[in-house]
PDB file of C-alpha atoms and ligand atoms in Angstrom:
ATOM      1  CA  UNK X 188     -34.153 -64.758  49.763  1.00  0.00           C
ATOM      2  CA  UNK X 189     -31.604 -66.298  52.152  1.00  0.00           C
ATOM      3  CA  UNK X 190     -28.053 -64.982  52.149  1.00  0.00           C
ATOM      4  CA  UNK X 191     -26.821 -68.429  51.010  1.00  0.00           C
ATOM      5  CA  UNK X 192     -29.139 -68.416  48.007  1.00  0.00           C
ATOM      6  CA  UNK X 193     -28.036 -64.879  47.110  1.00  0.00           C
ATOM      7  CA  UNK X 194     -24.388 -65.998  47.232  1.00  0.00           C
ATOM      8  CA  UNK X 195     -25.120 -68.953  44.942  1.00  0.00           C
ATOM      9  CA  UNK X 196     -27.077 -66.757  42.539  1.00  0.00           C
ATOM     10  CA  UNK X 197     -24.315 -64.162  42.264  1.00  0.00           C
ATOM     11  CA  UNK X 198     -21.720 -66.930  41.804  1.00  0.00           C
ATOM     12  CA  UNK X 199     -23.799 -68.245  38.897  1.00  0.00           C
ATOM     13  CA  UNK X 200     -24.114 -64.762  37.351  1.00  0.00           C
ATOM     14  CA  UNK X 201     -20.378 -64.128  37.650  1.00  0.00           C
ATOM     15  CA  UNK X 202     -19.381 -67.551  36.289  1.00  0.00           C
ATOM     16  CA  UNK X 203     -21.605 -67.001  33.251  1.00  0.00           C
ATOM     17  CA  UNK X 204     -20.153 -63.517  32.799  1.00  0.00           C
ATOM     18  CA  UNK X 205     -16.551 -64.796  33.012  1.00  0.00           C
ATOM     19  CA  UNK X 206     -17.436 -67.435  30.375  1.00  0.00           C
ATOM     20  CA  UNK X 207     -18.991 -64.772  28.154  1.00  0.00           C
ATOM     21  CA  UNK X 208     -15.932 -62.509  28.426  1.00  0.00           C
ATOM     22  CA  UNK X 209     -13.817 -65.401  27.122  1.00  0.00           C
ATOM     23  CA  UNK X 210     -16.012 -65.805  24.047  1.00  0.00           C
ATOM     24  CA  UNK X 211     -17.262 -62.403  23.032  1.00  0.00           C
ATOM     25  CA  UNK X 212     -15.180 -59.239  22.848  1.00  0.00           C
ATOM     26  CA  UNK X 213     -16.626 -56.103  24.440  1.00  0.00           C
ATOM     27  CA  UNK X 214     -18.567 -53.795  22.108  1.00  0.00           C
ATOM     28  CA  UNK X 215     -15.906 -51.046  22.044  1.00  0.00           C
ATOM     29  CA  UNK X 216     -13.110 -53.463  21.024  1.00  0.00           C
ATOM     30  CA  UNK X 217     -15.216 -54.985  18.233  1.00  0.00           C
ATOM     31  CA  UNK X 218     -16.084 -51.517  16.964  1.00  0.00           C
ATOM     32  CA  UNK X 219     -12.448 -50.357  17.034  1.00  0.00           C
ATOM     33  CA  UNK X 220     -11.258 -53.479  15.181  1.00  0.00           C
ATOM     34  CA  UNK X 221     -13.891 -52.790  12.498  1.00  0.00           C
ATOM     35  CA  UNK X 222     -12.695 -49.162  12.190  1.00  0.00           C
ATOM     36  CA  UNK X 223      -9.063 -50.272  11.863  1.00  0.00           C
ATOM     37  CA  UNK X 224     -10.009 -52.926   9.319  1.00  0.00           C
ATOM     38  CA  UNK X 225     -12.051 -50.435   7.246  1.00  0.00           C
ATOM     39  CA  UNK X 226      -9.188 -47.948   7.098  1.00  0.00           C
ATOM     40  CA  UNK X 227      -6.483 -50.579   6.481  1.00  0.00           C
ATOM     41  CA  UNK X 228      -4.841 -50.408   3.044  1.00  0.00           C
ATOM     42  CA  UNK X 229      -2.269 -53.222   3.285  1.00  0.00           C
ATOM     43  CA  UNK X 230      -3.860 -56.345   1.698  1.00  0.00           C
ATOM     44  CA  UNK X 231      -2.242 -58.859   4.085  1.00  0.00           C
ATOM     45  CA  UNK X 232      -3.344 -56.796   7.093  1.00  0.00           C
ATOM     46  CA  UNK X 233      -6.893 -56.609   5.738  1.00  0.00           C
ATOM     47  CA  UNK X 234      -6.934 -60.427   5.413  1.00  0.00           C
ATOM     48  CA  UNK X 235      -5.778 -60.803   9.024  1.00  0.00           C
ATOM     49  CA  UNK X 236      -8.590 -58.561  10.261  1.00  0.00           C
ATOM     50  CA  UNK X 237     -11.041 -60.710   8.278  1.00  0.00           C
ATOM     51  CA  UNK X 238      -9.696 -63.837   9.988  1.00  0.00           C
ATOM     52  CA  UNK X 239     -10.079 -62.132  13.378  1.00  0.00           C
ATOM     53  CA  UNK X 240     -13.759 -61.417  12.663  1.00  0.00           C
ATOM     54  CA  UNK X 241     -14.272 -64.993  11.439  1.00  0.00           C
ATOM     55  CA  UNK X 242     -12.593 -66.213  14.627  1.00  0.00           C
ATOM     56  CA  UNK X 243     -15.032 -64.174  16.725  1.00  0.00           C
ATOM     57  CA  UNK X 244     -18.023 -65.481  14.792  1.00  0.00           C
ATOM     58  CA  UNK X 245     -16.908 -69.103  15.180  1.00  0.00           C
ATOM     59  CA  UNK X 246     -16.188 -68.691  18.900  1.00  0.00           C
ATOM     60  CA  UNK X 247     -19.839 -67.776  19.395  1.00  0.00           C
ATOM     61  CA  UNK X 248     -21.150 -70.429  16.988  1.00  0.00           C
ATOM     62  CA  UNK X 249     -19.158 -73.238  18.622  1.00  0.00           C
ATOM     63  CA  UNK X 250     -19.456 -71.785  22.134  1.00  0.00           C
ATOM     64  CA  UNK X 251     -15.689 -71.775  22.634  1.00  0.00           C
ATOM     65  CA  UNK X 252     -13.200 -69.129  23.887  1.00  0.00           C
ATOM     66  CA  UNK X 253     -12.099 -66.696  21.190  1.00  0.00           C
ATOM     67  CA  UNK X 254      -8.423 -67.303  22.030  1.00  0.00           C
ATOM     68  CA  UNK X 255      -6.941 -70.502  23.462  1.00  0.00           C
ATOM     69  CA  UNK X 256      -5.145 -68.502  26.150  1.00  0.00           C
ATOM     70  CA  UNK X 257      -7.971 -67.504  28.474  1.00  0.00           C
ATOM     71  CA  UNK X 258      -5.401 -66.017  30.830  1.00  0.00           C
ATOM     72  CA  UNK X 259      -5.358 -65.632  34.566  1.00  0.00           C
ATOM     73  CA  UNK X 260      -8.570 -63.970  35.691  1.00  0.00           C
ATOM     74  CA  UNK X 261      -8.317 -60.536  37.277  1.00  0.00           C
ATOM     75  CA  UNK X 262     -11.237 -58.698  38.890  1.00  0.00           C
ATOM     76  CA  UNK X 263     -11.310 -54.949  39.512  1.00  0.00           C
ATOM     77  CA  UNK X 264     -14.261 -54.297  41.797  1.00  0.00           C
ATOM     78  CA  UNK X 265     -15.785 -50.979  42.811  1.00  0.00           C
ATOM     79  CA  UNK X 266     -17.722 -52.105  45.842  1.00  0.00           C
ATOM     80  CA  UNK X 267     -20.545 -50.127  47.376  1.00  0.00           C
ATOM     81  CA  UNK X 268     -20.071 -50.007  51.162  1.00  0.00           C
ATOM     82  CA  UNK X 269     -23.726 -51.043  51.513  1.00  0.00           C
ATOM     83  CA  UNK X 270     -23.558 -53.924  49.010  1.00  0.00           C
ATOM     84  CA  UNK X 271     -25.186 -56.822  50.900  1.00  0.00           C
ATOM     85  CA  UNK X 272     -22.761 -59.587  49.780  1.00  0.00           C
ATOM     86  CA  UNK X 273     -19.580 -57.702  50.638  1.00  0.00           C
ATOM     87  CA  UNK X 274     -18.499 -60.370  53.186  1.00  0.00           C
ATOM     88  CA  UNK X 275     -18.929 -63.158  50.642  1.00  0.00           C
ATOM     89  CA  UNK X 276     -17.335 -61.431  47.695  1.00  0.00           C
ATOM     90  CA  UNK X 277     -14.011 -63.277  47.610  1.00  0.00           C
ATOM     91  CA  UNK X 278     -15.749 -66.672  47.847  1.00  0.00           C
ATOM     92  CA  UNK X 279     -18.201 -65.657  45.103  1.00  0.00           C
ATOM     93  CA  UNK X 280     -15.494 -64.509  42.695  1.00  0.00           C
ATOM     94  CA  UNK X 281     -13.207 -67.499  43.319  1.00  0.00           C
ATOM     95  CA  UNK X 282     -16.030 -69.996  42.873  1.00  0.00           C
ATOM     96  CA  UNK X 283     -17.234 -68.214  39.750  1.00  0.00           C
ATOM     97  CA  UNK X 284     -13.796 -68.847  38.217  1.00  0.00           C
ATOM     98  CA  UNK X 285     -13.872 -72.535  39.217  1.00  0.00           C
ATOM     99  CA  UNK X 286     -17.312 -72.890  37.598  1.00  0.00           C
ATOM    100  CA  UNK X 287     -16.350 -70.968  34.451  1.00  0.00           C
ATOM    101  CA  UNK X 288     -13.208 -73.094  34.095  1.00  0.00           C
ATOM    102  CA  UNK X 289     -15.415 -76.214  33.869  1.00  0.00           C
ATOM    103  CA  UNK X 290     -18.299 -74.765  31.888  1.00  0.00           C
ATOM    104  CA  UNK X 291     -16.764 -72.269  29.432  1.00  0.00           C
ATOM    105  CA  UNK X 292     -14.297 -74.109  29.377  1.00  0.00           C
ATOM    106  CA  UNK X 293     -11.211 -72.052  30.247  1.00  0.00           C
ATOM    107  CA  UNK X 294      -7.612 -73.186  29.819  1.00  0.00           C
ATOM    108  CA  UNK X 295      -5.919 -74.189  33.096  1.00  0.00           C
ATOM    109  CA  UNK X 296      -3.578 -71.256  33.626  1.00  0.00           C
ATOM    110  CA  UNK X 297      -2.945 -71.013  37.391  1.00  0.00           C
ATOM    111  CA  UNK X 298       0.426 -72.524  38.310  1.00  0.00           C
ATOM    112  CA  UNK X 299       1.410 -72.226  41.971  1.00  0.00           C
ATOM    113  CA  UNK X 300       4.765 -70.430  42.066  1.00  0.00           C
ATOM    114  CA  UNK X 301       7.585 -72.416  43.749  1.00  0.00           C
ATOM    115  CA  UNK X 302       5.462 -75.608  43.778  1.00  0.00           C
ATOM    116  CA  UNK X 303       5.232 -75.342  39.955  1.00  0.00           C
ATOM    117  CA  UNK X 304       1.930 -77.206  40.057  1.00  0.00           C
ATOM    118  CA  UNK X 305      -1.053 -76.333  37.899  1.00  0.00           C
ATOM    119  CA  UNK X 306      -4.107 -76.220  40.155  1.00  0.00           C
ATOM    120  CA  UNK X 307      -6.428 -77.078  37.255  1.00  0.00           C
ATOM    121  CA  UNK X 308      -9.077 -74.618  38.474  1.00  0.00           C
ATOM    122  CA  UNK X 309      -7.618 -71.225  37.519  1.00  0.00           C
ATOM    123  CA  UNK X 310      -7.568 -70.487  41.253  1.00  0.00           C
ATOM    124  CA  UNK X 311      -4.634 -70.554  43.653  1.00  0.00           C
ATOM    125  CA  UNK X 312      -2.762 -68.253  45.969  1.00  0.00           C
ATOM    126  CA  UNK X 313      -4.088 -64.748  45.152  1.00  0.00           C
ATOM    127  CA  UNK X 314      -5.632 -66.135  41.956  1.00  0.00           C
ATOM    128  CA  UNK X 315      -7.988 -64.883  40.712  1.00  0.00           C
ATOM    129  CA  UNK X 316      -6.444 -61.490  41.449  1.00  0.00           C
ATOM    130  CA  UNK X 317      -9.031 -59.218  43.088  1.00  0.00           C
ATOM    131  CA  UNK X 318      -8.597 -55.457  43.377  1.00  0.00           C
ATOM    132  CA  UNK X 319     -11.134 -53.591  45.539  1.00  0.00           C
ATOM    133  CA  UNK X 320     -12.118 -49.941  45.607  1.00  0.00           C
ATOM    134  CA  UNK X 321     -14.795 -48.788  48.052  1.00  0.00           C
ATOM    135  CA  UNK X 322     -17.715 -46.648  46.874  1.00  0.00           C
ATOM    136  CA  UNK X 323     -19.390 -44.865  49.820  1.00  0.00           C
ATOM    137  CA  UNK X 324     -23.174 -44.895  50.202  1.00  0.00           C
ATOM    138  CA  UNK X 325     -23.793 -47.339  47.370  1.00  0.00           C
ATOM    139  CA  UNK X 326     -25.527 -50.741  47.550  1.00  0.00           C
ATOM    140  CA  UNK X 327     -24.202 -51.906  44.129  1.00  0.00           C
ATOM    141  CA  UNK X 328     -20.998 -53.397  42.867  1.00  0.00           C
ATOM    142  CA  UNK X 329     -19.339 -52.739  39.511  1.00  0.00           C
ATOM    143  CA  UNK X 330     -16.804 -55.364  38.448  1.00  0.00           C
ATOM    144  CA  UNK X 331     -14.339 -55.437  35.562  1.00  0.00           C
ATOM    145  CA  UNK X 332     -13.358 -58.956  34.539  1.00  0.00           C
ATOM    146  CA  UNK X 333     -10.070 -59.256  32.665  1.00  0.00           C
ATOM    147  CA  UNK X 334      -8.347 -62.290  31.171  1.00  0.00           C
ATOM    148  CA  UNK X 335      -4.614 -61.633  31.481  1.00  0.00           C
ATOM    149  CA  UNK X 336      -3.110 -63.795  28.742  1.00  0.00           C
ATOM    150  CA  UNK X 337       0.574 -64.739  28.644  1.00  0.00           C
ATOM    151  CA  UNK X 338       1.388 -62.882  25.419  1.00  0.00           C
ATOM    152  CA  UNK X 339      -0.302 -59.671  26.423  1.00  0.00           C
ATOM    153  CA  UNK X 340       1.168 -59.761  29.953  1.00  0.00           C
ATOM    154  CA  UNK X 341       4.743 -60.266  28.679  1.00  0.00           C
ATOM    155  CA  UNK X 342       5.464 -56.664  27.608  1.00  0.00           C
ATOM    156  CA  UNK X 343       4.397 -55.345  31.042  1.00  0.00           C
ATOM    157  CA  UNK X 344       7.117 -53.275  32.702  1.00  0.00           C
ATOM    158  CA  UNK X 345       7.570 -50.541  35.300  1.00  0.00           C
ATOM    159  CA  UNK X 346      10.400 -48.226  36.261  1.00  0.00           C
ATOM    160  CA  UNK X 347      11.076 -45.167  38.389  1.00  0.00           C
ATOM    161  CA  UNK X 348      12.677 -42.383  36.345  1.00  0.00           C
ATOM    162  CA  UNK X 349      14.849 -39.549  37.610  1.00  0.00           C
ATOM    163  CA  UNK X 350      12.746 -36.361  37.827  1.00  0.00           C
ATOM    164  CA  UNK X 351      15.033 -34.661  35.305  1.00  0.00           C
ATOM    165  CA  UNK X 352      14.096 -37.336  32.737  1.00  0.00           C
ATOM    166  CA  UNK X 353      10.787 -35.549  32.190  1.00  0.00           C
ATOM    167  CA  UNK X 354       7.842 -36.527  30.050  1.00  0.00           C
ATOM    168  CA  UNK X 355      10.172 -37.093  27.060  1.00  0.00           C
ATOM    169  CA  UNK X 356      11.640 -40.131  28.832  1.00  0.00           C
ATOM    170  CA  UNK X 357       8.139 -41.503  29.464  1.00  0.00           C
ATOM    171  CA  UNK X 358       7.527 -41.354  25.704  1.00  0.00           C
ATOM    172  CA  UNK X 359      10.870 -43.041  24.962  1.00  0.00           C
ATOM    173  CA  UNK X 360      10.160 -45.760  27.554  1.00  0.00           C
ATOM    174  CA  UNK X 361       6.688 -46.530  26.157  1.00  0.00           C
ATOM    175  CA  UNK X 362       7.969 -46.597  22.570  1.00  0.00           C
ATOM    176  CA  UNK X 363      10.835 -48.898  23.526  1.00  0.00           C
ATOM    177  CA  UNK X 364       8.363 -51.404  25.000  1.00  0.00           C
ATOM    178  CA  UNK X 365       6.333 -51.252  21.799  1.00  0.00           C
ATOM    179  CA  UNK X 366       9.321 -51.840  19.512  1.00  0.00           C
ATOM    180  CA  UNK X 367      10.805 -54.675  21.597  1.00  0.00           C
ATOM    181  CA  UNK X 368       8.032 -56.707  23.244  1.00  0.00           C
ATOM    182  CA  UNK X 369       4.926 -55.307  21.519  1.00  0.00           C
ATOM    183  CA  UNK X 370       4.913 -58.129  18.967  1.00  0.00           C
ATOM    184  CA  UNK X 371       4.458 -60.745  21.712  1.00  0.00           C
ATOM    185  CA  UNK X 372       1.000 -59.425  22.429  1.00  0.00           C
ATOM    186  CA  UNK X 373      -0.818 -59.962  19.098  1.00  0.00           C
ATOM    187  CA  UNK X 374      -1.409 -56.379  17.843  1.00  0.00           C
ATOM    188  CA  UNK X 375      -3.299 -54.139  17.397  1.00  0.00           C
ATOM    189  CA  UNK X 376      -2.651 -53.380  21.049  1.00  0.00           C
ATOM    190  CA  UNK X 377      -4.367 -51.366  23.694  1.00  0.00           C
ATOM    191  CA  UNK X 378      -1.581 -49.623  25.619  1.00  0.00           C
ATOM    192  CA  UNK X 379      -2.057 -48.721  29.275  1.00  0.00           C
ATOM    193  CA  UNK X 380       0.397 -46.274  30.844  1.00  0.00           C
ATOM    194  CA  UNK X 381       0.460 -45.505  34.574  1.00  0.00           C
ATOM    195  CA  UNK X 382       2.331 -42.471  35.892  1.00  0.00           C
ATOM    196  CA  UNK X 383       2.861 -41.824  39.616  1.00  0.00           C
ATOM    197  CA  UNK X 384       5.520 -42.033  42.312  1.00  0.00           C
ATOM    198  CA  UNK X 385       6.618 -45.662  42.490  1.00  0.00           C
ATOM    199  CA  UNK X 386       6.513 -48.887  40.489  1.00  0.00           C
ATOM    200  CA  UNK X 387       3.515 -50.475  42.211  1.00  0.00           C
ATOM    201  CA  UNK X 388       1.255 -47.416  41.934  1.00  0.00           C
ATOM    202  CA  UNK X 389       2.239 -46.887  38.298  1.00  0.00           C
ATOM    203  CA  UNK X 390       1.742 -50.607  37.552  1.00  0.00           C
ATOM    204  CA  UNK X 391      -1.778 -50.867  38.954  1.00  0.00           C
ATOM    205  CA  UNK X 392      -2.793 -47.671  37.158  1.00  0.00           C
ATOM    206  CA  UNK X 393      -1.387 -48.968  33.865  1.00  0.00           C
ATOM    207  CA  UNK X 394      -3.596 -52.071  34.199  1.00  0.00           C
ATOM    208  CA  UNK X 395      -6.651 -50.041  35.218  1.00  0.00           C
ATOM    209  CA  UNK X 396      -6.036 -47.873  32.139  1.00  0.00           C
ATOM    210  CA  UNK X 397      -6.766 -51.007  30.081  1.00  0.00           C
ATOM    211  CA  UNK X 398     -10.203 -51.289  31.719  1.00  0.00           C
ATOM    212  CA  UNK X 399     -11.249 -47.946  30.257  1.00  0.00           C
ATOM    213  CA  UNK X 400     -13.536 -47.938  27.216  1.00  0.00           C
ATOM    214  CA  UNK X 401     -11.635 -47.426  23.958  1.00  0.00           C
ATOM    215  CA  UNK X 402     -12.162 -43.910  22.631  1.00  0.00           C
ATOM    216  CA  UNK X 403     -12.230 -42.295  26.079  1.00  0.00           C
ATOM    217  CA  UNK X 404      -9.482 -39.924  27.159  1.00  0.00           C
ATOM    218  CA  UNK X 405      -7.805 -38.878  30.392  1.00  0.00           C
ATOM    219  CA  UNK X 406      -9.728 -35.985  31.956  1.00  0.00           C
ATOM    220  CA  UNK X 407      -6.537 -33.895  32.168  1.00  0.00           C
ATOM    221  CA  UNK X 408      -6.112 -32.180  28.768  1.00  0.00           C
ATOM    222  CA  UNK X 409      -2.300 -32.470  28.833  1.00  0.00           C
ATOM    223  CA  UNK X 410      -2.519 -36.193  29.575  1.00  0.00           C
ATOM    224  CA  UNK X 411      -5.152 -36.592  26.852  1.00  0.00           C
ATOM    225  CA  UNK X 412      -2.808 -34.836  24.381  1.00  0.00           C
ATOM    226  CA  UNK X 413      -0.021 -37.227  25.335  1.00  0.00           C
ATOM    227  CA  UNK X 414      -2.407 -40.171  24.757  1.00  0.00           C
ATOM    228  CA  UNK X 415      -3.109 -38.884  21.231  1.00  0.00           C
ATOM    229  CA  UNK X 416       0.563 -38.211  20.481  1.00  0.00           C
ATOM    230  CA  UNK X 417       1.619 -41.659  21.702  1.00  0.00           C
ATOM    231  CA  UNK X 418      -1.164 -43.303  19.677  1.00  0.00           C
ATOM    232  CA  UNK X 419      -0.009 -41.438  16.582  1.00  0.00           C
ATOM    233  CA  UNK X 420       3.651 -42.242  17.152  1.00  0.00           C
ATOM    234  CA  UNK X 421       3.139 -45.940  17.893  1.00  0.00           C
ATOM    235  CA  UNK X 422       0.831 -46.289  14.892  1.00  0.00           C
ATOM    236  CA  UNK X 423       3.664 -44.990  12.722  1.00  0.00           C
ATOM    237  CA  UNK X 424       5.785 -47.993  13.723  1.00  0.00           C
ATOM    238  CA  UNK X 425       3.295 -49.892  11.534  1.00  0.00           C
ATOM    239  CA  UNK X 426       3.126 -53.133  13.523  1.00  0.00           C
ATOM    240  CA  UNK X 427      -0.188 -54.013  11.862  1.00  0.00           C
ATOM    241  CA  UNK X 428      -2.488 -56.829  12.964  1.00  0.00           C
ATOM    242  CA  UNK X 429      -0.534 -59.737  14.479  1.00  0.00           C
ATOM    243  CA  UNK X 430       2.645 -57.686  13.983  1.00  0.00           C
ATOM    244  CA  UNK X 431       2.837 -58.540  10.279  1.00  0.00           C
ATOM    245  CA  UNK X 432       2.896 -54.838   9.292  1.00  0.00           C
ATOM    246  CA  UNK X 433      -0.036 -52.598   8.534  1.00  0.00           C
ATOM    247  CA  UNK X 434      -1.319 -49.062   8.851  1.00  0.00           C
ATOM    248  CA  UNK X 435      -1.910 -49.111  12.618  1.00  0.00           C
ATOM    249  CA  UNK X 436      -0.293 -50.673  15.679  1.00  0.00           C
ATOM    250  CA  UNK X 437      -2.733 -49.831  18.437  1.00  0.00           C
ATOM    251  CA  UNK X 438      -6.414 -49.619  19.302  1.00  0.00           C
ATOM    252  CA  UNK X 439      -5.568 -46.777  21.655  1.00  0.00           C
ATOM    253  CA  UNK X 440      -3.255 -45.473  24.375  1.00  0.00           C
ATOM    254  CA  UNK X 441      -4.746 -44.822  27.809  1.00  0.00           C
ATOM    255  CA  UNK X 442      -2.905 -42.975  30.564  1.00  0.00           C
ATOM    256  CA  UNK X 443      -3.911 -43.067  34.229  1.00  0.00           C
ATOM    257  CA  UNK X 444      -2.001 -40.811  36.604  1.00  0.00           C
ATOM    258  CA  UNK X 445      -1.596 -39.868  40.255  1.00  0.00           C
ATOM    259  CA  UNK X 446       0.122 -36.947  41.951  1.00  0.00           C
ATOM    260  CA  UNK X 447       3.783 -37.908  42.324  1.00  0.00           C
ATOM    261  CA  UNK X 448       6.735 -37.230  44.582  1.00  0.00           C
ATOM    262  CA  UNK X 449       8.725 -34.314  43.104  1.00  0.00           C
ATOM    263  CA  UNK X 450      11.888 -36.444  43.035  1.00  0.00           C
ATOM    264  CA  UNK X 451      10.509 -39.394  41.054  1.00  0.00           C
ATOM    265  CA  UNK X 452       8.505 -40.281  37.978  1.00  0.00           C
ATOM    266  CA  UNK X 453       7.118 -43.795  38.321  1.00  0.00           C
ATOM    267  CA  UNK X 454       5.988 -45.128  34.951  1.00  0.00           C
ATOM    268  CA  UNK X 455       4.505 -48.483  33.963  1.00  0.00           C
ATOM    269  CA  UNK X 456       3.262 -50.008  30.734  1.00  0.00           C
ATOM    270  CA  UNK X 457       0.713 -52.803  30.358  1.00  0.00           C
ATOM    271  CA  UNK X 458      -0.805 -53.914  27.072  1.00  0.00           C
ATOM    272  CA  UNK X 459      -3.956 -55.642  25.931  1.00  0.00           C
ATOM    273  CA  UNK X 460      -4.003 -57.637  22.695  1.00  0.00           C
ATOM    274  CA  UNK X 461      -6.528 -57.491  19.833  1.00  0.00           C
ATOM    275  CA  UNK X 462      -8.479 -60.185  21.710  1.00  0.00           C
ATOM    276  CA  UNK X 463      -8.881 -57.833  24.675  1.00  0.00           C
ATOM    277  CA  UNK X 464     -11.144 -59.958  26.866  1.00  0.00           C
ATOM    278  CA  UNK X 465     -12.530 -57.564  29.424  1.00  0.00           C
ATOM    279  CA  UNK X 466     -16.074 -56.974  30.547  1.00  0.00           C
ATOM    280  CA  UNK X 467     -17.858 -54.806  33.069  1.00  0.00           C
ATOM    281  CA  UNK X 468     -20.952 -55.837  35.004  1.00  0.00           C
ATOM    282  CA  UNK X 469     -23.005 -53.947  37.593  1.00  0.00           C
ATOM    283  CA  UNK X 470     -24.739 -56.149  40.172  1.00  0.00           C
ATOM    284  CA  UNK X 471     -27.466 -54.526  42.262  1.00  0.00           C
ATOM    285  CA  UNK X 472     -28.338 -55.348  45.875  1.00  0.00           C
ATOM    286  CA  UNK X 473     -31.137 -57.692  44.703  1.00  0.00           C
ATOM    287  CA  UNK X 474     -28.786 -59.537  42.274  1.00  0.00           C
ATOM    288  CA  UNK X 475     -30.301 -57.952  39.178  1.00  0.00           C
ATOM    289  CA  UNK X 476     -27.487 -56.916  36.869  1.00  0.00           C
ATOM    290  CA  UNK X 477     -26.508 -54.899  33.820  1.00  0.00           C
ATOM    291  CA  UNK X 478     -23.719 -55.659  31.348  1.00  0.00           C
ATOM    292  CA  UNK X 479     -21.994 -52.376  30.466  1.00  0.00           C
ATOM    293  CA  UNK X 480     -19.625 -53.785  27.844  1.00  0.00           C
ATOM    294  CA  UNK X 481     -21.784 -56.421  26.119  1.00  0.00           C
ATOM    295  CA  UNK X 482     -25.059 -54.666  25.296  1.00  0.00           C
ATOM    296  CA  UNK X 483     -28.052 -56.854  24.424  1.00  0.00           C
ATOM    297  CA  UNK X 484     -26.443 -60.075  25.723  1.00  0.00           C
ATOM    298  CA  UNK X 485     -28.352 -62.317  28.152  1.00  0.00           C
ATOM    299  CA  UNK X 486     -26.331 -64.435  30.549  1.00  0.00           C
TER     300      UNK X 486
HETATM  301  S1  SF4 E 176      -1.724 -62.121  23.049  1.00  0.00           S
HETATM  302 FE1  SF4 E 176      -3.972 -62.227  23.163  1.00  0.00          FE
HETATM  303  S2  SF4 E 176      -4.653 -63.067  21.169  1.00  0.00           S
HETATM  304 FE2  SF4 E 176      -2.442 -63.438  21.387  1.00  0.00          FE
HETATM  305  S3  SF4 E 176      -2.318 -65.542  22.219  1.00  0.00           S
HETATM  306 FE3  SF4 E 176      -2.236 -64.098  23.958  1.00  0.00          FE
HETATM  307  S4  SF4 E 176      -4.346 -63.882  24.648  1.00  0.00           S
HETATM  308 FE4  SF4 E 176      -4.426 -64.780  22.596  1.00  0.00          FE
END
């Protein structure tokens, strides 16, 4: 197969995957929403969960996005250093968004800053956002696709704390975000917390925390304990589905962390909404692929 044909084929695969992510929630999110619905005791909250499931069913039946805000597309790619299309990757991912915007269809969400002009393609300067990590000695690529909606991006925040503030201040900071802006993001939320040295490292980790499968925990036991404690505490606020009160507020709390400077605690919070449109695909060197988040689905 020529390189050009391989580029076109991968663009087609990725555009179909982006479209799918807009219509069908990943398996772990669907399962968690079912769990929360089953354990919900507030009648209004139970009704809202039912309408969410109906919404999902109709999105598939009518082949339409499951939420009108299909967000700005973000890709988090773990790229094998021997992946054959590494040079063409940016072109492939950008064009896949242009195609998905026409075919899914996706709402036109990319507005050039300063020019204040909607490009109409969901592409623009640094849009889609692409984050690369290199994987040595691999000829595959694993890509998370995320639709960053307006409501779920709004609560995002980052700050550098004084070292004396300690882990207690991290808890206070996260809870303050939940009780002020959490409602903007259509609960139940997935909460991503990044902890490191500075705002940008904490911020990227807080977003990558949202790419983790629900139900997984940080490999550090102390961090995993903090995830559980935060989940418990935020649930007790009782935001409920769509913020109209209920037994739970969150689908989970995920913390990602890095070693930090002893004089700072960088902390960031990012949230995903109940319609957490993320998907993970592995593309092999011969363009065969596997969907890790949407089992049994054909593109
Ligand atoms: S927060 Fe999520 S569900 Fe609510 S409008 Fe935004 S994208 Fe849609």
